[in-house]
Amino acid sequence: MATVTYDKATRIYPGADTPSVDQLDIEVADGEFLVLVGPSGSGKSTALRMLAGLEEVNGGRILIGDRDVTHMPPKDRDVAMVFQNYALYPHMSVADNMGFALKIAGKPKAEIRQRVEEAAKILDLEPYLERKPKALSGGQRQRVAMGRAIVRQPQVFLMDEPLSNLDAKLRVQTRTQIASLQRRLGVTTVYVTHDQVEAMTMGDRVAVLNFGVLQQVDTPRRMYDHPDNVFVAGFIGSPAMNLMSVPVADGGLKLGDYVQPVERDVLGKATGSEVVLGVRPEDLEISDSGRGLAIEVDVVEELGADAYIYGSMPGQDAGDKPFIARVDGRTPPAKGEVVHFQPKGEHLHIFNAESGERISD
Ligand SMILES: Nc1ncnc2c1ncn2[C@@H]1O[C@H](COP(=O)(O)OP(=O)(O)OP(=O)(O)O)[C@@H](O)[C@H]1O
Ligand SMILES: [Mg+2]
């Protein structure tokens, strides 16, 4: 087992004007499950491939334990990678697929067999060892791909969207299996996904990338409760956090016809006359006094205990970013109604309107 350190690691593809991974600094602890998440093109696969040795590093360093692997060939790094397209060899049995890397490495037959059987046991693949991949379900094939990584007993597992070929239901099951397997084996793991729900449910910590730049690395809880900037605030959480530009007033923020009180030292960190206010859908309540942010209800999504309302300020087009609030499922407002919302005081996220950086505690 080992730690993994990205130390200002940078990748600029030939001919590109901007880095695809820009001075990445992350320390992954021994045995930790770290998830890299971000939108398409944010540099997740590049960052992972740099660690695997499949992509050149143009600046900074990468360490596994205290070994500097920045310019080491992939085979010497002691990492095993599971890809999105895990491409099993169709003509080989499951057992041969799983043991292939060991065979290439010249390990004795008996040892290969033993390691494959151990991995098959862990992955519930024992009954299928002699089958060909085409006679397996998608989830079983995915486990064979995991098995190929496990038999190598590497210091680090690298996984790039390994669940994206599975259907939605299987994906949820398999992500739980991978997370619990990783905890059992205790092997340091870097896992890439563009799905923030997957990131939040699987990772000990989550690292959010955007345009090759690390935005925040934190536990899922901290990431949700305390996004460091507007990007993370909007990216993490489903349905998404409401983000709106609001005027700074004396002693607070002006929300429609009332002033939401905010501490002075927070307001002092604003530049200009506005800030970006973030409020999660579950942190809003309908105000009985009829004061607060007026929202016209466009859609009511009833989920039983709760309902989500999607709306916009009267006279404004919500576009693709409607205002979302969670309300009581038994007495939701009706479509077309105008309701007034106030945030529950302690769960405000306030960001500098220019820099996008968090200014509230
Ligand atoms: N071989 C390459 N040559 C040039 N540019 C590349 C190459 N591979 C990736 N890029 C660019 O680098 C950036 C990051 O790509 P990368 O594949 O790391 O993104 P990603 O976060 O994994 O995205 P996705 O979620 O779509 O897989 C993108 O802008 C991409 O176009
Ligand atoms: Mg990718």
mmCIF file of C-alpha atoms and ligand atoms in Angstrom:
data_model
loop_
_atom_site.group_PDB
_atom_site.id
_atom_site.type_symbol
_atom_site.label_atom_id
_atom_site.label_comp_id
_atom_site.label_asym_id
_atom_site.label_seq_id
_atom_site.Cartn_x
_atom_site.Cartn_y
_atom_site.Cartn_z
ATOM 1 C CA MET A 1 0.000 0.000 0.000
ATOM 2 C CA ALA A 2 1.050 3.564 -0.522
ATOM 3 C CA THR A 3 0.178 7.216 -0.597
ATOM 4 C CA VAL A 4 -0.204 9.093 -3.891
ATOM 5 C CA THR A 5 1.002 12.662 -4.297
ATOM 6 C CA TYR A 6 0.327 15.029 -7.155
ATOM 7 C CA ASP A 7 2.793 17.874 -6.679
ATOM 8 C CA LYS A 8 1.948 20.746 -9.035
ATOM 9 C CA ALA A 9 1.545 18.128 -11.764
ATOM 10 C CA THR A 10 0.822 19.669 -15.151
ATOM 11 C CA ARG A 11 -0.064 18.255 -18.555
ATOM 12 C CA ILE A 12 -0.091 20.381 -21.696
ATOM 13 C CA TYR A 13 -0.950 18.378 -24.800
ATOM 14 C CA PRO A 14 1.219 19.138 -27.834
ATOM 15 C CA GLY A 15 -0.239 22.103 -29.692
ATOM 16 C CA ALA A 16 -2.607 23.110 -26.870
ATOM 17 C CA ASP A 17 -2.414 26.670 -25.472
ATOM 18 C CA THR A 18 -3.770 25.819 -22.042
ATOM 19 C CA PRO A 19 -2.908 22.926 -19.718
ATOM 20 C CA SER A 20 -5.416 20.066 -19.555
ATOM 21 C CA VAL A 21 -4.241 19.500 -15.982
ATOM 22 C CA ASP A 22 -2.908 22.643 -14.343
ATOM 23 C CA GLN A 23 -0.573 22.405 -11.321
ATOM 24 C CA LEU A 24 -2.580 19.705 -9.643
ATOM 25 C CA ASP A 25 -1.874 19.341 -5.923
ATOM 26 C CA ILE A 26 -3.510 16.387 -4.156
ATOM 27 C CA GLU A 27 -2.272 14.052 -1.443
ATOM 28 C CA VAL A 28 -4.102 10.736 -1.293
ATOM 29 C CA ALA A 29 -3.642 8.927 2.013
ATOM 30 C CA ASP A 30 -2.623 5.276 2.279
ATOM 31 C CA GLY A 31 -5.735 3.152 1.760
ATOM 32 C CA GLU A 32 -7.903 6.113 0.845
ATOM 33 C CA PHE A 33 -10.628 6.093 -1.845
ATOM 34 C CA LEU A 34 -10.273 9.399 -3.673
ATOM 35 C CA VAL A 35 -12.750 10.322 -6.401
ATOM 36 C CA LEU A 36 -11.859 12.783 -9.163
ATOM 37 C CA VAL A 37 -15.027 14.369 -10.482
ATOM 38 C CA GLY A 38 -15.797 17.161 -12.912
ATOM 39 C CA PRO A 39 -17.590 17.921 -16.164
ATOM 40 C CA SER A 40 -16.553 16.421 -19.489
ATOM 41 C CA GLY A 41 -13.146 17.684 -20.580
ATOM 42 C CA SER A 42 -12.121 18.873 -17.116
ATOM 43 C CA GLY A 43 -8.957 16.740 -17.112
ATOM 44 C CA LYS A 44 -9.974 13.756 -14.972
ATOM 45 C CA SER A 45 -8.781 11.026 -17.323
ATOM 46 C CA THR A 46 -5.637 12.988 -18.082
ATOM 47 C CA ALA A 47 -4.832 13.279 -14.364
ATOM 48 C CA LEU A 48 -5.378 9.550 -13.898
ATOM 49 C CA ARG A 49 -3.329 8.621 -16.958
ATOM 50 C CA MET A 50 -0.476 10.806 -15.701
ATOM 51 C CA LEU A 51 -0.469 8.728 -12.518
ATOM 52 C CA ALA A 52 -0.577 5.517 -14.557
ATOM 53 C CA GLY A 53 2.348 6.654 -16.695
ATOM 54 C CA LEU A 54 0.261 6.725 -19.873
ATOM 55 C CA GLU A 55 0.528 10.481 -20.241
ATOM 56 C CA GLU A 56 3.631 12.628 -20.088
ATOM 57 C CA VAL A 57 3.991 15.074 -17.169
ATOM 58 C CA ASN A 58 5.160 18.503 -18.378
ATOM 59 C CA GLY A 59 5.614 20.127 -14.987
ATOM 60 C CA GLY A 60 5.639 19.177 -11.311
ATOM 61 C CA ARG A 61 5.929 15.650 -9.917
ATOM 62 C CA ILE A 62 3.931 12.537 -9.094
ATOM 63 C CA LEU A 63 4.885 10.291 -6.179
ATOM 64 C CA ILE A 64 3.674 6.861 -5.097
ATOM 65 C CA GLY A 65 4.739 6.424 -1.495
ATOM 66 C CA ASP A 66 8.099 8.186 -1.488
ATOM 67 C CA ARG A 67 9.011 6.992 -4.986
ATOM 68 C CA ASP A 68 9.108 9.756 -7.581
ATOM 69 C CA VAL A 69 7.371 8.070 -10.532
ATOM 70 C CA THR A 70 7.037 11.190 -12.699
ATOM 71 C CA HIS A 71 9.114 9.751 -15.535
ATOM 72 C CA MET A 72 8.910 6.053 -14.699
ATOM 73 C CA PRO A 73 7.464 3.642 -17.299
ATOM 74 C CA PRO A 74 3.956 2.357 -16.497
ATOM 75 C CA LYS A 75 5.052 -1.218 -15.787
ATOM 76 C CA ASP A 76 7.377 -0.131 -12.980
ATOM 77 C CA ARG A 77 4.791 1.922 -11.091
ATOM 78 C CA ASP A 78 2.929 -0.927 -9.422
ATOM 79 C CA VAL A 79 -0.526 0.385 -10.266
ATOM 80 C CA ALA A 80 -3.456 -1.447 -11.867
ATOM 81 C CA MET A 81 -6.014 0.346 -13.962
ATOM 82 C CA VAL A 82 -9.654 -0.472 -14.723
ATOM 83 C CA PHE A 83 -10.953 1.393 -17.756
ATOM 84 C CA GLN A 84 -14.393 2.304 -18.960
ATOM 85 C CA ASN A 85 -13.990 -0.032 -21.919
ATOM 86 C CA TYR A 86 -12.496 -2.900 -20.037
ATOM 87 C CA ALA A 87 -12.262 -5.033 -23.199
ATOM 88 C CA LEU A 88 -11.866 -8.597 -21.976
ATOM 89 C CA TYR A 89 -10.132 -11.028 -24.326
ATOM 90 C CA PRO A 90 -13.126 -12.811 -25.921
ATOM 91 C CA HIS A 91 -11.343 -16.068 -26.727
ATOM 92 C CA MET A 92 -9.960 -16.527 -23.188
ATOM 93 C CA SER A 93 -11.794 -17.946 -20.188
ATOM 94 C CA VAL A 94 -12.561 -15.718 -17.216
ATOM 95 C CA ALA A 95 -9.679 -17.322 -15.293
ATOM 96 C CA ASP A 96 -7.219 -16.678 -18.132
ATOM 97 C CA ASN A 97 -8.458 -13.108 -18.516
ATOM 98 C CA MET A 98 -7.891 -12.479 -14.839
ATOM 99 C CA GLY A 99 -4.461 -14.114 -14.756
ATOM 100 C CA PHE A 100 -3.163 -12.703 -18.031
ATOM 101 C CA ALA A 101 -1.008 -9.933 -16.558
ATOM 102 C CA LEU A 102 0.616 -12.411 -14.165
ATOM 103 C CA LYS A 103 1.321 -14.809 -17.020
ATOM 104 C CA ILE A 104 2.992 -12.012 -18.991
ATOM 105 C CA ALA A 105 5.039 -11.231 -15.894
ATOM 106 C CA GLY A 106 6.232 -14.848 -15.915
ATOM 107 C CA LYS A 107 4.655 -15.932 -12.624
ATOM 108 C CA PRO A 108 4.449 -19.700 -12.006
ATOM 109 C CA LYS A 109 1.184 -21.378 -13.042
ATOM 110 C CA ALA A 110 0.286 -22.530 -9.526
ATOM 111 C CA GLU A 111 0.669 -19.041 -8.096
ATOM 112 C CA ILE A 112 -1.444 -17.536 -10.879
ATOM 113 C CA ARG A 113 -4.181 -20.095 -10.246
ATOM 114 C CA GLN A 114 -4.129 -19.371 -6.534
ATOM 115 C CA ARG A 115 -4.331 -15.590 -6.939
ATOM 116 C CA VAL A 116 -7.098 -15.877 -9.543
ATOM 117 C CA GLU A 117 -9.108 -18.135 -7.248
ATOM 118 C CA GLU A 118 -8.691 -15.738 -4.344
ATOM 119 C CA ALA A 119 -9.870 -12.808 -6.455
ATOM 120 C CA ALA A 120 -12.766 -14.859 -7.855
ATOM 121 C CA LYS A 121 -13.873 -15.629 -4.326
ATOM 122 C CA ILE A 122 -13.810 -11.966 -3.319
ATOM 123 C CA LEU A 123 -15.782 -11.031 -6.435
ATOM 124 C CA ASP A 124 -18.263 -13.941 -6.399
ATOM 125 C CA LEU A 125 -16.931 -15.141 -9.728
ATOM 126 C CA GLU A 126 -15.973 -18.693 -8.715
ATOM 127 C CA PRO A 127 -18.745 -20.407 -10.707
ATOM 128 C CA TYR A 128 -17.753 -18.593 -13.895
ATOM 129 C CA LEU A 129 -14.002 -19.103 -14.062
ATOM 130 C CA GLU A 130 -14.096 -21.454 -17.049
ATOM 131 C CA ARG A 131 -16.663 -19.462 -19.032
ATOM 132 C CA LYS A 132 -15.915 -17.092 -21.881
ATOM 133 C CA PRO A 133 -16.781 -13.385 -21.339
ATOM 134 C CA LYS A 134 -19.641 -13.464 -23.850
ATOM 135 C CA ALA A 135 -21.502 -15.876 -21.569
ATOM 136 C CA LEU A 136 -21.496 -13.352 -18.709
ATOM 137 C CA SER A 137 -23.817 -10.496 -17.788
ATOM 138 C CA GLY A 138 -22.570 -6.898 -17.955
ATOM 139 C CA GLY A 139 -22.094 -6.761 -14.195
ATOM 140 C CA GLN A 140 -20.159 -10.041 -14.156
ATOM 141 C CA ARG A 141 -17.881 -8.798 -16.932
ATOM 142 C CA GLN A 142 -17.270 -5.661 -14.971
ATOM 143 C CA ARG A 143 -16.236 -7.793 -11.990
ATOM 144 C CA VAL A 144 -13.821 -9.762 -14.175
ATOM 145 C CA ALA A 145 -12.229 -6.449 -15.126
ATOM 146 C CA MET A 146 -11.908 -5.668 -11.410
ATOM 147 C CA GLY A 147 -10.486 -9.141 -10.914
ATOM 148 C CA ARG A 148 -7.717 -8.471 -13.421
ATOM 149 C CA ALA A 149 -6.665 -5.504 -11.309
ATOM 150 C CA ILE A 150 -6.979 -7.317 -7.977
ATOM 151 C CA VAL A 151 -4.818 -10.340 -8.912
ATOM 152 C CA ARG A 152 -1.917 -8.033 -9.549
ATOM 153 C CA GLN A 153 -1.945 -6.911 -5.900
ATOM 154 C CA PRO A 154 -0.868 -3.406 -6.862
ATOM 155 C CA GLN A 155 -0.062 -0.524 -4.546
ATOM 156 C CA VAL A 156 -2.708 1.640 -6.189
ATOM 157 C CA PHE A 157 -5.936 0.998 -8.110
ATOM 158 C CA LEU A 158 -6.829 3.456 -10.857
ATOM 159 C CA MET A 159 -10.359 3.413 -12.214
ATOM 160 C CA ASP A 160 -11.687 5.525 -15.066
ATOM 161 C CA GLU A 161 -15.493 5.484 -15.197
ATOM 162 C CA PRO A 162 -15.580 1.697 -14.749
ATOM 163 C CA LEU A 163 -19.363 1.623 -14.356
ATOM 164 C CA SER A 164 -20.427 3.675 -17.351
ATOM 165 C CA ASN A 165 -21.187 0.605 -19.490
ATOM 166 C CA LEU A 166 -23.708 -0.699 -16.972
ATOM 167 C CA ASP A 167 -27.400 0.138 -16.843
ATOM 168 C CA ALA A 168 -28.616 2.481 -14.115
ATOM 169 C CA LYS A 169 -29.732 -0.166 -11.628
ATOM 170 C CA LEU A 170 -26.619 -2.299 -11.959
ATOM 171 C CA ARG A 171 -24.474 0.785 -11.678
ATOM 172 C CA VAL A 172 -25.931 1.598 -8.259
ATOM 173 C CA GLN A 173 -25.391 -1.991 -7.052
ATOM 174 C CA THR A 174 -21.896 -2.219 -8.446
ATOM 175 C CA ARG A 175 -20.763 1.091 -7.011
ATOM 176 C CA THR A 176 -21.640 -0.164 -3.531
ATOM 177 C CA GLN A 177 -19.741 -3.393 -4.234
ATOM 178 C CA ILE A 178 -16.645 -1.562 -5.463
ATOM 179 C CA ALA A 179 -16.653 0.809 -2.497
ATOM 180 C CA SER A 180 -16.960 -2.008 0.037
ATOM 181 C CA LEU A 181 -14.399 -4.144 -1.813
ATOM 182 C CA GLN A 182 -11.940 -1.269 -1.769
ATOM 183 C CA ARG A 183 -12.446 -0.819 1.959
ATOM 184 C CA ARG A 184 -11.891 -4.526 2.554
ATOM 185 C CA LEU A 185 -8.711 -4.664 0.463
ATOM 186 C CA GLY A 186 -7.514 -1.310 1.784
ATOM 187 C CA VAL A 187 -5.720 -0.480 -1.463
ATOM 188 C CA THR A 188 -5.263 3.234 -2.185
ATOM 189 C CA THR A 189 -7.641 4.052 -5.046
ATOM 190 C CA VAL A 190 -8.095 6.961 -7.425
ATOM 191 C CA TYR A 191 -11.465 6.746 -9.145
ATOM 192 C CA VAL A 192 -12.684 8.973 -11.976
ATOM 193 C CA THR A 193 -16.316 9.782 -12.690
ATOM 194 C CA HIS A 194 -18.317 12.660 -14.143
ATOM 195 C CA ASP A 195 -21.280 11.660 -11.962
ATOM 196 C CA GLN A 196 -21.339 13.700 -8.773
ATOM 197 C CA VAL A 197 -23.746 11.309 -7.043
ATOM 198 C CA GLU A 198 -21.309 8.452 -7.673
ATOM 199 C CA ALA A 199 -18.495 10.638 -6.352
ATOM 200 C CA MET A 200 -20.351 11.597 -3.197
ATOM 201 C CA THR A 201 -21.483 8.059 -2.355
ATOM 202 C CA MET A 202 -18.171 6.299 -3.031
ATOM 203 C CA GLY A 203 -15.334 8.586 -2.039
ATOM 204 C CA ASP A 204 -13.631 9.032 1.328
ATOM 205 C CA ARG A 205 -12.771 12.356 -0.237
ATOM 206 C CA VAL A 206 -13.787 13.989 -3.485
ATOM 207 C CA ALA A 207 -11.651 16.233 -5.690
ATOM 208 C CA VAL A 208 -13.540 18.518 -8.075
ATOM 209 C CA LEU A 209 -11.825 19.598 -11.305
ATOM 210 C CA ASN A 210 -12.905 22.254 -13.768
ATOM 211 C CA PHE A 211 -10.889 23.194 -16.874
ATOM 212 C CA GLY A 212 -7.929 21.264 -15.495
ATOM 213 C CA VAL A 213 -7.889 23.249 -12.256
ATOM 214 C CA LEU A 214 -8.562 21.697 -8.857
ATOM 215 C CA GLN A 215 -11.512 23.498 -7.264
ATOM 216 C CA GLN A 216 -11.759 21.730 -3.912
ATOM 217 C CA VAL A 217 -10.819 18.453 -2.267
ATOM 218 C CA ASP A 218 -12.832 17.443 0.773
ATOM 219 C CA THR A 219 -15.029 14.784 2.328
ATOM 220 C CA PRO A 220 -18.436 14.476 0.645
ATOM 221 C CA ARG A 221 -20.135 16.009 3.710
ATOM 222 C CA ARG A 222 -17.836 19.015 3.818
ATOM 223 C CA MET A 223 -18.100 19.475 0.053
ATOM 224 C CA TYR A 224 -21.898 19.594 0.325
ATOM 225 C CA ASP A 225 -22.061 21.832 3.400
ATOM 226 C CA HIS A 226 -19.211 24.131 2.518
ATOM 227 C CA PRO A 227 -18.506 24.489 -1.199
ATOM 228 C CA ASP A 228 -15.492 26.764 -1.604
ATOM 229 C CA ASN A 229 -16.707 28.492 -4.738
ATOM 230 C CA VAL A 230 -19.674 28.993 -7.055
ATOM 231 C CA PHE A 231 -18.576 26.220 -9.397
ATOM 232 C CA VAL A 232 -18.485 23.532 -6.697
ATOM 233 C CA ALA A 233 -21.733 24.879 -5.231
ATOM 234 C CA GLY A 234 -23.526 24.407 -8.540
ATOM 235 C CA PHE A 235 -21.855 21.110 -9.425
ATOM 236 C CA ILE A 236 -22.301 19.116 -6.217
ATOM 237 C CA GLY A 237 -25.851 18.272 -5.130
ATOM 238 C CA SER A 238 -28.926 16.993 -6.907
ATOM 239 C CA PRO A 239 -31.195 18.809 -7.492
ATOM 240 C CA ALA A 240 -28.717 21.641 -7.776
ATOM 241 C CA MET A 241 -28.229 24.519 -5.370
ATOM 242 C CA ASN A 242 -30.047 27.722 -6.284
ATOM 243 C CA LEU A 243 -27.508 30.416 -7.127
ATOM 244 C CA MET A 244 -28.632 33.997 -7.601
ATOM 245 C CA SER A 245 -27.093 37.433 -7.754
ATOM 246 C CA VAL A 246 -28.581 39.550 -5.003
ATOM 247 C CA PRO A 247 -27.983 43.154 -3.917
ATOM 248 C CA VAL A 248 -26.183 43.846 -0.660
ATOM 249 C CA ALA A 249 -28.376 45.909 1.681
ATOM 250 C CA ASP A 250 -27.687 47.451 5.055
ATOM 251 C CA GLY A 251 -27.101 44.529 7.422
ATOM 252 C CA GLY A 252 -27.966 41.808 4.956
ATOM 253 C CA LEU A 253 -29.024 40.759 1.487
ATOM 254 C CA LYS A 254 -32.057 42.033 -0.330
ATOM 255 C CA LEU A 255 -34.354 39.189 -1.279
ATOM 256 C CA GLY A 256 -37.417 40.581 -2.960
ATOM 257 C CA ASP A 257 -39.132 42.758 -0.398
ATOM 258 C CA TYR A 258 -37.236 41.723 2.695
ATOM 259 C CA VAL A 259 -33.679 41.777 3.984
ATOM 260 C CA GLN A 260 -32.053 38.484 4.946
ATOM 261 C CA PRO A 261 -29.735 39.360 7.840
ATOM 262 C CA VAL A 262 -26.059 38.544 7.232
ATOM 263 C CA GLU A 263 -23.065 39.268 9.482
ATOM 264 C CA ARG A 264 -21.195 42.431 8.684
ATOM 265 C CA ASP A 265 -17.772 40.855 8.317
ATOM 266 C CA VAL A 266 -19.187 38.576 5.599
ATOM 267 C CA LEU A 267 -20.758 41.508 3.756
ATOM 268 C CA GLY A 268 -17.432 43.317 4.094
ATOM 269 C CA LYS A 269 -15.820 40.708 1.847
ATOM 270 C CA ALA A 270 -18.115 41.515 -1.054
ATOM 271 C CA THR A 271 -16.743 43.549 -3.926
ATOM 272 C CA GLY A 272 -19.308 45.673 -5.737
ATOM 273 C CA SER A 273 -22.943 45.954 -4.829
ATOM 274 C CA GLU A 274 -23.946 42.315 -5.303
ATOM 275 C CA VAL A 275 -23.016 38.861 -4.062
ATOM 276 C CA VAL A 276 -23.976 35.407 -5.281
ATOM 277 C CA LEU A 277 -26.294 33.738 -2.801
ATOM 278 C CA GLY A 278 -26.551 29.951 -2.805
ATOM 279 C CA VAL A 279 -29.413 28.108 -1.122
ATOM 280 C CA ARG A 280 -30.046 24.374 -1.437
ATOM 281 C CA PRO A 281 -33.611 23.332 -2.331
ATOM 282 C CA GLU A 282 -34.075 21.769 1.131
ATOM 283 C CA ASP A 283 -32.955 24.919 2.917
ATOM 284 C CA LEU A 284 -35.890 27.040 1.803
ATOM 285 C CA GLU A 285 -39.209 27.480 3.516
ATOM 286 C CA ILE A 286 -42.444 29.011 2.403
ATOM 287 C CA SER A 287 -42.997 32.200 4.379
ATOM 288 C CA ASP A 288 -46.473 32.574 5.807
ATOM 289 C CA SER A 289 -46.121 36.326 6.043
ATOM 290 C CA GLY A 290 -46.079 36.578 2.255
ATOM 291 C CA ARG A 291 -42.627 38.178 2.330
ATOM 292 C CA GLY A 292 -39.461 36.943 0.735
ATOM 293 C CA LEU A 293 -38.469 35.787 -2.698
ATOM 294 C CA ALA A 294 -41.547 35.576 -4.929
ATOM 295 C CA ILE A 295 -41.509 32.454 -7.078
ATOM 296 C CA GLU A 296 -44.068 31.416 -9.650
ATOM 297 C CA VAL A 297 -44.482 27.648 -9.684
ATOM 298 C CA ASP A 298 -43.940 26.073 -13.125
ATOM 299 C CA VAL A 299 -43.703 22.389 -12.228
ATOM 300 C CA VAL A 300 -44.519 20.391 -9.107
ATOM 301 C CA GLU A 301 -42.685 17.080 -8.784
ATOM 302 C CA GLU A 302 -44.389 14.945 -6.148
ATOM 303 C CA LEU A 303 -42.223 12.300 -4.528
ATOM 304 C CA GLY A 304 -44.515 11.201 -1.704
ATOM 305 C CA ALA A 305 -43.100 12.583 1.532
ATOM 306 C CA ASP A 306 -41.591 15.569 -0.260
ATOM 307 C CA ALA A 307 -42.279 17.537 -3.381
ATOM 308 C CA TYR A 308 -39.937 19.689 -5.433
ATOM 309 C CA ILE A 309 -41.236 22.808 -7.036
ATOM 310 C CA TYR A 310 -39.512 24.262 -10.075
ATOM 311 C CA GLY A 311 -40.241 27.881 -10.760
ATOM 312 C CA SER A 312 -39.003 31.327 -11.626
ATOM 313 C CA MET A 313 -39.427 34.862 -10.463
ATOM 314 C CA PRO A 314 -42.680 36.226 -11.902
ATOM 315 C CA GLY A 315 -42.117 37.748 -15.319
ATOM 316 C CA GLN A 316 -38.723 36.070 -15.709
ATOM 317 C CA ASP A 317 -37.870 33.093 -17.849
ATOM 318 C CA ALA A 318 -36.229 30.333 -15.799
ATOM 319 C CA GLY A 319 -34.319 29.110 -18.854
ATOM 320 C CA ASP A 320 -32.433 25.925 -18.092
ATOM 321 C CA LYS A 321 -31.780 26.971 -14.480
ATOM 322 C CA PRO A 322 -35.120 27.010 -12.704
ATOM 323 C CA PHE A 323 -35.441 27.928 -9.053
ATOM 324 C CA ILE A 324 -35.921 24.705 -7.069
ATOM 325 C CA ALA A 325 -37.369 24.267 -3.586
ATOM 326 C CA ARG A 326 -38.287 21.244 -1.528
ATOM 327 C CA VAL A 327 -41.691 21.529 0.105
ATOM 328 C CA ASP A 328 -43.990 19.299 2.116
ATOM 329 C CA GLY A 329 -45.330 16.538 -0.126
ATOM 330 C CA ARG A 330 -48.814 16.619 1.374
ATOM 331 C CA THR A 331 -49.536 20.294 0.819
ATOM 332 C CA PRO A 332 -47.497 21.459 -2.172
ATOM 333 C CA PRO A 333 -48.434 24.723 -3.883
ATOM 334 C CA ALA A 334 -50.162 24.404 -7.236
ATOM 335 C CA LYS A 335 -48.738 25.100 -10.673
ATOM 336 C CA GLY A 336 -49.113 28.774 -11.531
ATOM 337 C CA GLU A 337 -49.294 29.887 -7.896
ATOM 338 C CA VAL A 338 -46.872 32.550 -6.632
ATOM 339 C CA VAL A 339 -45.236 31.598 -3.335
ATOM 340 C CA HIS A 340 -42.764 33.457 -1.153
ATOM 341 C CA PHE A 341 -39.650 31.686 0.052
ATOM 342 C CA GLN A 342 -37.152 32.516 2.747
ATOM 343 C CA PRO A 343 -33.909 30.658 3.345
ATOM 344 C CA LYS A 344 -33.442 28.897 6.648
ATOM 345 C CA GLY A 345 -30.897 31.236 8.188
ATOM 346 C CA GLU A 346 -27.991 28.952 9.039
ATOM 347 C CA HIS A 347 -27.617 27.356 5.613
ATOM 348 C CA LEU A 348 -26.690 30.297 3.430
ATOM 349 C CA HIS A 349 -23.762 30.062 1.040
ATOM 350 C CA ILE A 350 -22.467 33.471 0.029
ATOM 351 C CA PHE A 351 -19.894 34.038 -2.696
ATOM 352 C CA ASN A 352 -18.019 37.054 -3.964
ATOM 353 C CA ALA A 353 -19.755 38.033 -7.207
ATOM 354 C CA GLU A 354 -16.499 38.794 -9.013
ATOM 355 C CA SER A 355 -14.194 35.964 -7.962
ATOM 356 C CA GLY A 356 -16.838 33.335 -7.201
ATOM 357 C CA GLU A 357 -15.003 32.518 -3.945
ATOM 358 C CA ARG A 358 -16.928 31.716 -0.804
ATOM 359 C CA ILE A 359 -17.121 34.589 1.689
ATOM 360 C CA SER A 360 -19.543 33.173 4.257
ATOM 361 C CA ASP A 361 -18.340 30.789 6.988
HETATM 362 N N1 LIG B 1 -4.547 13.098 -26.621
HETATM 363 C C1 LIG B 1 -4.978 14.353 -26.491
HETATM 364 N N2 LIG B 1 -4.491 15.352 -27.261
HETATM 365 C C2 LIG B 1 -4.901 16.628 -27.141
HETATM 366 N N3 LIG B 1 -5.818 17.023 -26.228
HETATM 367 C C3 LIG B 1 -6.361 16.100 -25.443
HETATM 368 C C4 LIG B 1 -5.977 14.710 -25.524
HETATM 369 N N4 LIG B 1 -6.680 14.018 -24.598
HETATM 370 C C5 LIG B 1 -7.459 14.915 -23.967
HETATM 371 N N5 LIG B 1 -7.270 16.157 -24.463
HETATM 372 C C6 LIG B 1 -7.932 17.395 -24.002
HETATM 373 O O1 LIG B 1 -7.650 17.577 -22.627
HETATM 374 C C7 LIG B 1 -8.790 18.014 -21.913
HETATM 375 C C8 LIG B 1 -9.082 17.052 -20.784
HETATM 376 O O2 LIG B 1 -9.458 15.796 -21.311
HETATM 377 P P1 LIG B 1 -9.787 14.545 -20.425
HETATM 378 O O3 LIG B 1 -9.959 13.376 -21.307
HETATM 379 O O4 LIG B 1 -8.762 14.438 -19.340
HETATM 380 O O5 LIG B 1 -11.182 14.995 -19.777
HETATM 381 P P2 LIG B 1 -12.188 14.185 -18.830
HETATM 382 O O6 LIG B 1 -12.389 15.056 -17.628
HETATM 383 O O7 LIG B 1 -11.695 12.804 -18.598
HETATM 384 O O8 LIG B 1 -13.530 14.193 -19.687
HETATM 385 P P3 LIG B 1 -14.676 13.048 -19.860
HETATM 386 O O9 LIG B 1 -15.592 13.168 -18.663
HETATM 387 O O10 LIG B 1 -15.374 13.480 -21.115
HETATM 388 O O11 LIG B 1 -14.018 11.710 -19.977
HETATM 389 C C9 LIG B 1 -9.899 18.155 -22.930
HETATM 390 O O12 LIG B 1 -10.003 19.471 -23.304
HETATM 391 C C10 LIG B 1 -9.432 17.278 -24.088
HETATM 392 O O13 LIG B 1 -9.913 17.757 -25.300
HETATM 393 MG MG MG B 2 -12.437 10.904 -19.137
#
